[in-house]
CSV table of C-alpha atoms in Angstrom, one decimal:
chain,number,residue,atom,x,y,z
A,24,MET,CA,-0.1,-0.1,0.0
A,25,ARG,CA,2.9,2.5,1.0
A,26,LYS,CA,4.7,1.4,-2.5
A,27,SER,CA,1.6,2.6,-4.3
A,28,GLN,CA,1.1,5.8,-2.4
A,29,ASN,CA,4.9,6.6,-2.9
A,30,GLU,CA,4.3,5.6,-6.6
A,31,ALA,CA,1.2,8.1,-6.9
A,32,LEU,CA,3.1,10.5,-5.1
A,33,CYS,CA,6.2,10.7,-7.3
A,34,GLU,CA,3.9,10.6,-10.6
A,35,GLY,CA,2.0,13.7,-9.1
A,36,LEU,CA,5.4,15.1,-8.8
A,37,ARG,CA,6.6,14.1,-12.5
A,38,VAL,CA,3.5,15.7,-13.9
A,39,GLN,CA,3.9,19.1,-11.9
A,40,ILE,CA,7.5,19.1,-13.1
A,41,ARG,CA,6.3,18.9,-16.6
A,42,GLU,CA,3.8,21.5,-16.4
A,43,LEU,CA,6.0,23.8,-14.9
A,44,TRP,CA,9.0,23.2,-17.4
A,45,ASP,CA,6.4,23.9,-20.3
A,46,ARG,CA,5.4,26.8,-18.2
A,47,LEU,CA,8.9,28.2,-17.5
A,48,GLN,CA,9.7,27.0,-20.8
A,49,ILE,CA,12.8,25.3,-19.5
A,50,PRO,CA,15.3,24.2,-22.2
A,51,GLU,CA,15.6,20.6,-23.1
A,52,GLU,CA,19.4,20.2,-22.1
A,53,GLU,CA,18.2,21.1,-18.5
A,54,ARG,CA,15.2,18.8,-18.6
A,55,LYS,CA,17.5,15.9,-19.9
A,56,ALA,CA,19.2,16.3,-16.3
A,57,MET,CA,16.5,15.0,-14.7
A,58,ASP,CA,15.9,11.8,-16.9
A,59,THR,CA,17.2,9.5,-14.4
A,60,PHE,CA,14.2,10.9,-11.8
A,61,MET,CA,11.7,10.3,-14.3
A,62,THR,CA,10.9,6.8,-13.4
A,63,GLY,CA,10.6,4.9,-10.4
A,64,SER,CA,9.4,5.8,-6.7
A,65,LYS,CA,12.2,5.3,-4.2
A,66,ALA,CA,12.7,7.5,-1.5
A,67,LYS,CA,15.9,9.1,-3.3
A,68,ILE,CA,14.0,9.6,-6.5
A,69,ARG,CA,10.9,11.2,-4.6
A,70,LYS,CA,13.3,13.6,-2.7
A,71,ALA,CA,14.9,14.5,-6.1
A,72,LEU,CA,11.7,15.1,-7.9
A,73,GLN,CA,10.5,17.6,-4.6
A,74,LEU,CA,13.3,19.4,-5.0
A,75,GLU,CA,12.6,20.1,-8.5
A,76,VAL,CA,9.6,21.0,-8.0
A,77,ASP,CA,10.7,23.3,-5.4
A,78,ARG,CA,13.2,24.9,-7.5
A,79,LEU,CA,11.0,25.4,-10.7
A,80,GLU,CA,8.0,26.9,-8.3
A,81,GLU,CA,11.0,29.5,-7.4
A,82,LEU,CA,11.6,30.0,-10.6
A,83,LYS,CA,8.1,30.5,-11.5
A,84,MET,CA,7.6,33.0,-8.9
A,85,GLN,CA,11.0,35.0,-9.8
A,86,ASN,CA,9.4,35.3,-13.4
A,87,LEU,CA,6.1,36.4,-11.9
A,88,LYS,CA,7.6,39.0,-10.2
A,89,LYS,CA,9.4,40.0,-13.3
A,90,VAL,CA,6.4,39.9,-15.6
A,91,ILE,CA,4.1,41.6,-12.7
A,92,GLU,CA,6.7,44.6,-12.6
A,93,ALA,CA,6.7,45.0,-16.7
A,94,ILE,CA,3.2,45.2,-16.5
A,95,ARG,CA,3.4,47.6,-13.6
A,96,ALA,CA,5.4,50.0,-15.9
A,97,GLU,CA,2.8,49.6,-18.2
A,98,VAL,CA,0.1,50.7,-16.2
A,99,ALA,CA,2.0,53.7,-14.7
A,100,GLN,CA,2.4,54.6,-18.3
A,101,TYR,CA,-1.5,54.6,-19.0
A,102,TRP,CA,-1.8,56.3,-15.5
A,103,ASP,CA,0.6,59.5,-16.9
A,104,GLN,CA,-1.3,59.4,-20.4
A,105,CYS,CA,-4.6,59.4,-18.6
A,106,PHE,CA,-3.8,62.0,-16.3
A,107,TYR,CA,-4.7,59.8,-13.4
A,108,SER,CA,-4.8,61.1,-9.9
A,109,LEU,CA,-2.7,59.9,-6.7
A,110,GLU,CA,-6.2,58.7,-5.6
A,111,GLN,CA,-6.9,57.1,-8.6
A,112,ARG,CA,-3.6,55.3,-8.9
A,113,GLN,CA,-4.0,54.3,-5.3
A,114,ALA,CA,-7.5,52.9,-6.0
A,115,PHE,CA,-5.6,49.6,-7.7
A,116,SER,CA,-4.4,48.3,-4.4
A,117,PRO,CA,-2.6,45.1,-6.4
A,118,TYR,CA,0.0,47.8,-7.8
A,119,TYR,CA,1.1,47.9,-4.4
A,120,ALA,CA,1.2,44.1,-3.3
A,121,ASP,CA,4.4,42.4,-2.9
A,122,ASN,CA,3.0,39.1,-2.9
A,123,PHE,CA,3.6,37.9,-6.7
A,124,THR,CA,1.3,35.4,-7.5
A,125,GLU,CA,-0.6,34.4,-10.5
A,126,THR,CA,-3.9,36.0,-8.8
A,127,LEU,CA,-2.1,39.3,-8.9
A,128,LEU,CA,-0.9,38.7,-12.5
A,129,GLN,CA,-4.4,38.3,-13.3
A,130,GLN,CA,-5.2,41.4,-11.7
A,131,HIS,CA,-2.8,43.3,-13.7
A,132,ASP,CA,-3.4,42.0,-16.7
A,133,ALA,CA,-7.1,43.1,-16.2
A,134,GLU,CA,-6.1,46.4,-15.5
A,135,VAL,CA,-4.2,46.9,-18.4
A,136,VAL,CA,-7.0,46.0,-20.6
A,137,ARG,CA,-9.0,48.1,-18.7
A,138,LEU,CA,-6.8,51.3,-19.0
A,139,LYS,CA,-6.0,50.8,-22.6
A,140,ASN,CA,-9.7,50.5,-23.9
A,141,TYR,CA,-10.3,53.8,-21.2
A,142,TYR,CA,-7.4,55.6,-23.1
A,143,GLU,CA,-8.3,54.3,-26.6
A,144,ALA,CA,-12.0,55.6,-25.7
A,145,HIS,CA,-10.8,59.1,-25.0
A,146,LYS,CA,-7.5,59.1,-27.2
A,147,GLU,CA,-8.4,62.4,-28.7
A,148,LEU,CA,-9.0,64.2,-25.2
A,149,PHE,CA,-5.9,63.0,-23.8
A,150,GLU,CA,-3.5,63.9,-26.7
A,151,GLY,CA,-5.4,67.4,-27.0
A,152,VAL,CA,-4.4,67.9,-23.2
A,153,HIS,CA,-0.7,66.6,-23.8
A,154,LYS,CA,-0.5,69.0,-26.8
A,155,TRP,CA,-1.7,72.0,-24.7
A,156,GLU,CA,0.9,70.9,-22.1
A,157,GLU,CA,3.5,70.9,-24.2
A,158,SER,CA,2.3,74.4,-25.6
A,159,TRP,CA,2.2,76.1,-22.4
A,160,ARG,CA,5.3,74.5,-21.6
A,161,LEU,CA,7.0,76.2,-24.3
A,162,PHE,CA,5.0,79.5,-23.5
A,163,LEU,CA,7.0,79.8,-19.8
A,164,GLU,CA,10.4,79.0,-21.8
A,165,PHE,CA,9.6,81.8,-24.1
A,166,GLU,CA,8.7,84.0,-21.1
A,167,VAL,CA,11.7,83.6,-19.1
A,168,LEU,CA,13.8,84.7,-22.0
A,169,PRO,CA,14.8,88.4,-22.1
């Protein structure tokens, strides 16, 4: 009974490893290094599989952080383009979260889509305000000149 439980556990770990390999686009050479552990269910194999899952989960979290940070830069750019106030920016609380999860990634993706649609719907207005700001800046520069 214990042997069948161990086999099921090892197979579950292998499935998890393959999914993470695919999601993280792990190169084939790196995958081949685990070939000896992709069969069997001894304690040594189970431990190696668990270590690989842990390593891949950590790598996934590191990549999530990078992806979320890139999306945050895009969100901030849209905030600037749409003249968002500090209160409006703070209303999107996931932007300030530091627990990088797939849920946080989904929230950021949804916010980018929402902001992009908002910007596109009011693009002419925002571009007009940007032109006015640029003209005003030039006016102030010329006013300072002797």
